[in-house]
mmCIF file of C-alpha atoms in Angstrom:
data_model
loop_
_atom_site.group_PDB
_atom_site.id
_atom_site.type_symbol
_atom_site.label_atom_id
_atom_site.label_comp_id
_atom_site.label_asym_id
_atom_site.label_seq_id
_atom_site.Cartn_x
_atom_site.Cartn_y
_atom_site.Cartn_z
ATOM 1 C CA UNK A 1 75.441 -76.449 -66.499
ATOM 2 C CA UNK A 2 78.273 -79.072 -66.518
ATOM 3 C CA UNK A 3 81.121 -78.919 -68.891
ATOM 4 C CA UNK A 4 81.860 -82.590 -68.636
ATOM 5 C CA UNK A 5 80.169 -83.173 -72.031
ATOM 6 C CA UNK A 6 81.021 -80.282 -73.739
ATOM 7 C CA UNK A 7 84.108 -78.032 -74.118
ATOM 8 C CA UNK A 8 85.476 -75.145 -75.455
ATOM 9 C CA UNK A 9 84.342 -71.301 -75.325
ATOM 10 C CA UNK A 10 80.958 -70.535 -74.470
ATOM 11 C CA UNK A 11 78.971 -68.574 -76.792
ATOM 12 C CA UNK A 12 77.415 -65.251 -76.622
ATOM 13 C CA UNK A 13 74.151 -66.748 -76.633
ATOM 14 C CA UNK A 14 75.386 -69.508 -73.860
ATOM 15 C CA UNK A 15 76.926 -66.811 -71.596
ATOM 16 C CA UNK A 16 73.512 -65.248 -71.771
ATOM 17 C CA UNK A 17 71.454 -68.013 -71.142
ATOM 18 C CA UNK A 18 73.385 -68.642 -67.990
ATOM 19 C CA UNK A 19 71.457 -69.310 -64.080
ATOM 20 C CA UNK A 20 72.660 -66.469 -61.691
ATOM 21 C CA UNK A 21 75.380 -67.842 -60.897
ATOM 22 C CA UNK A 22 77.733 -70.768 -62.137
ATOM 23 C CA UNK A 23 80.623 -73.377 -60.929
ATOM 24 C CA UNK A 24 84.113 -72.792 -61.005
ATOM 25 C CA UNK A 25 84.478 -74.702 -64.462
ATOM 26 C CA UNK A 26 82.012 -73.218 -66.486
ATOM 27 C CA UNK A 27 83.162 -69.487 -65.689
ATOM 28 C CA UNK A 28 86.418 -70.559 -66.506
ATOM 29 C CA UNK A 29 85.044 -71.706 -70.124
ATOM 30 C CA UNK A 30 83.769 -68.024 -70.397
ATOM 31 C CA UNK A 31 87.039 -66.669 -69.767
ATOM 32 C CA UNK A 32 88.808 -69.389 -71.952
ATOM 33 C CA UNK A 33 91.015 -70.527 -68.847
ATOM 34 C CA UNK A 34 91.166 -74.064 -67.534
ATOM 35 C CA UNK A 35 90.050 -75.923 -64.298
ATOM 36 C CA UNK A 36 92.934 -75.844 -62.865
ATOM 37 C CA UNK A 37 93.813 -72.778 -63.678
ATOM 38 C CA UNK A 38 90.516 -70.937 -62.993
ATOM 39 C CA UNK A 39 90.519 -72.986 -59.155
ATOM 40 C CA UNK A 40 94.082 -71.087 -58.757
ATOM 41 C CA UNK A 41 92.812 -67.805 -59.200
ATOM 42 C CA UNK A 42 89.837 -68.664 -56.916
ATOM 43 C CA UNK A 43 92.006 -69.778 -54.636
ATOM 44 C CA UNK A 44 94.363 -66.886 -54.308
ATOM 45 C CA UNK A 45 91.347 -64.548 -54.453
ATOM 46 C CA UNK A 46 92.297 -63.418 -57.674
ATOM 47 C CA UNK A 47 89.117 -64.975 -60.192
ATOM 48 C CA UNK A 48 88.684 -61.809 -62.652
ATOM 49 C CA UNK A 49 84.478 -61.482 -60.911
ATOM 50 C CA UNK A 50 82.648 -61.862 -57.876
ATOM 51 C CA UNK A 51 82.731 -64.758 -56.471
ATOM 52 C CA UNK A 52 80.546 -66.520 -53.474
ATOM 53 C CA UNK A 53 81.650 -69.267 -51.243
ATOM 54 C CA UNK A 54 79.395 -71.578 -49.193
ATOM 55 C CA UNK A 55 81.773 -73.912 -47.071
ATOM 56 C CA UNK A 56 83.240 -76.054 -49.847
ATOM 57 C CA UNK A 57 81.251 -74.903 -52.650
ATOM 58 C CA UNK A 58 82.037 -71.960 -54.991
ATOM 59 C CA UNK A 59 79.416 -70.237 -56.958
ATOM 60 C CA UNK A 60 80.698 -67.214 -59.424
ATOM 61 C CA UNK A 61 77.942 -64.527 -60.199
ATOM 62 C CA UNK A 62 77.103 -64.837 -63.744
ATOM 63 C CA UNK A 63 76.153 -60.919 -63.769
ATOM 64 C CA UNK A 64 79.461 -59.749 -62.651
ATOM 65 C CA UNK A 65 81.465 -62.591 -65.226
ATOM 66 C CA UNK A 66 79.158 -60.914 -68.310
ATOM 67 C CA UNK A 67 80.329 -57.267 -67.368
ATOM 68 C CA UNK A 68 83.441 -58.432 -66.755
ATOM 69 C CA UNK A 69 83.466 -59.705 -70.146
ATOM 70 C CA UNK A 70 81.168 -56.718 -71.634
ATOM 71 C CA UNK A 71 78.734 -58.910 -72.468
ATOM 72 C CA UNK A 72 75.509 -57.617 -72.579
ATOM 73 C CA UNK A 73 71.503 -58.951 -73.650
ATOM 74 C CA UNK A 74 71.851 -55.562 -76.442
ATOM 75 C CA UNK A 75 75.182 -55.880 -77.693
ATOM 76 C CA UNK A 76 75.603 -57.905 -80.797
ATOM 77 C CA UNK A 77 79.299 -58.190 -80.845
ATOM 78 C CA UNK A 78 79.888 -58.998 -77.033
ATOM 79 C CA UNK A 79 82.023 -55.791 -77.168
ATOM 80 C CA UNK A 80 81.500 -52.682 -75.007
ATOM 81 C CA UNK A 81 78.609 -50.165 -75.186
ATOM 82 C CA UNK A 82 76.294 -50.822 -77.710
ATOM 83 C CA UNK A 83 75.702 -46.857 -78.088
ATOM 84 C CA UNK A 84 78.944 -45.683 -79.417
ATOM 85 C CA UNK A 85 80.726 -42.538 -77.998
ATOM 86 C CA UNK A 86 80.401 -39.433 -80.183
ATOM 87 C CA UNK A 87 83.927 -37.985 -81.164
ATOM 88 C CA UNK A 88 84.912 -35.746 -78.492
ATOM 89 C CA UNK A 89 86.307 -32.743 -81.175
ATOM 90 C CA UNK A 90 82.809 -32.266 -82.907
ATOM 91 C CA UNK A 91 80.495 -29.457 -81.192
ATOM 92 C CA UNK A 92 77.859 -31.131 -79.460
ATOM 93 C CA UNK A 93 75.173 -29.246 -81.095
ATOM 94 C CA UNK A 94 76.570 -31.257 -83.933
ATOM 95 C CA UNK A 95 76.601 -35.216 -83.039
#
């Protein structure tokens, strides 16, 4: 995917539709940072996901950018756990 033509936030649905793993630029549209500034964080080893480097090229893994971002194939919302935590003060022979 290049982000030459297109700009802005990637959807849900484009986050999900992602290969393995992605350049520098288009993880940085998932995280709604810049080129510049999402090259500075790779650079000072401080991207927010895993990142792999092969001499001068720079991959990020897709599957460690959608957790980051709690993005998953089941949740609608893009938004944590998709099976919500019972309340912790009701009896669990109650939830």
């Amino acid at each position: 995917m290049t982000t030459a033509a297109v700009r802005g936030p990637l959807t849900r649905d484009e986050l999900l539709s992602l290969p393995a793993a992605v350049d520098v630029e288009t993880a940085g549209r998932a995280f709604g940072i810049g080129r510049t500034t999402a090259y500075a964080l790779v650079r000072n080893d401080q991207f927010p996901c895993k990142v792999i480097r092969a001499g001068r090229t720079v991959r990020v893994v897709t599957e460690d950018m959608l957790r980051v971002l709690s993005i998953a194939p089941g949740n609608s919302d893009g938004a944590g756990s998709s099976h919500p935590t019972p309340p912790e003060n009701i009896p669990h022979h109650q939830r």
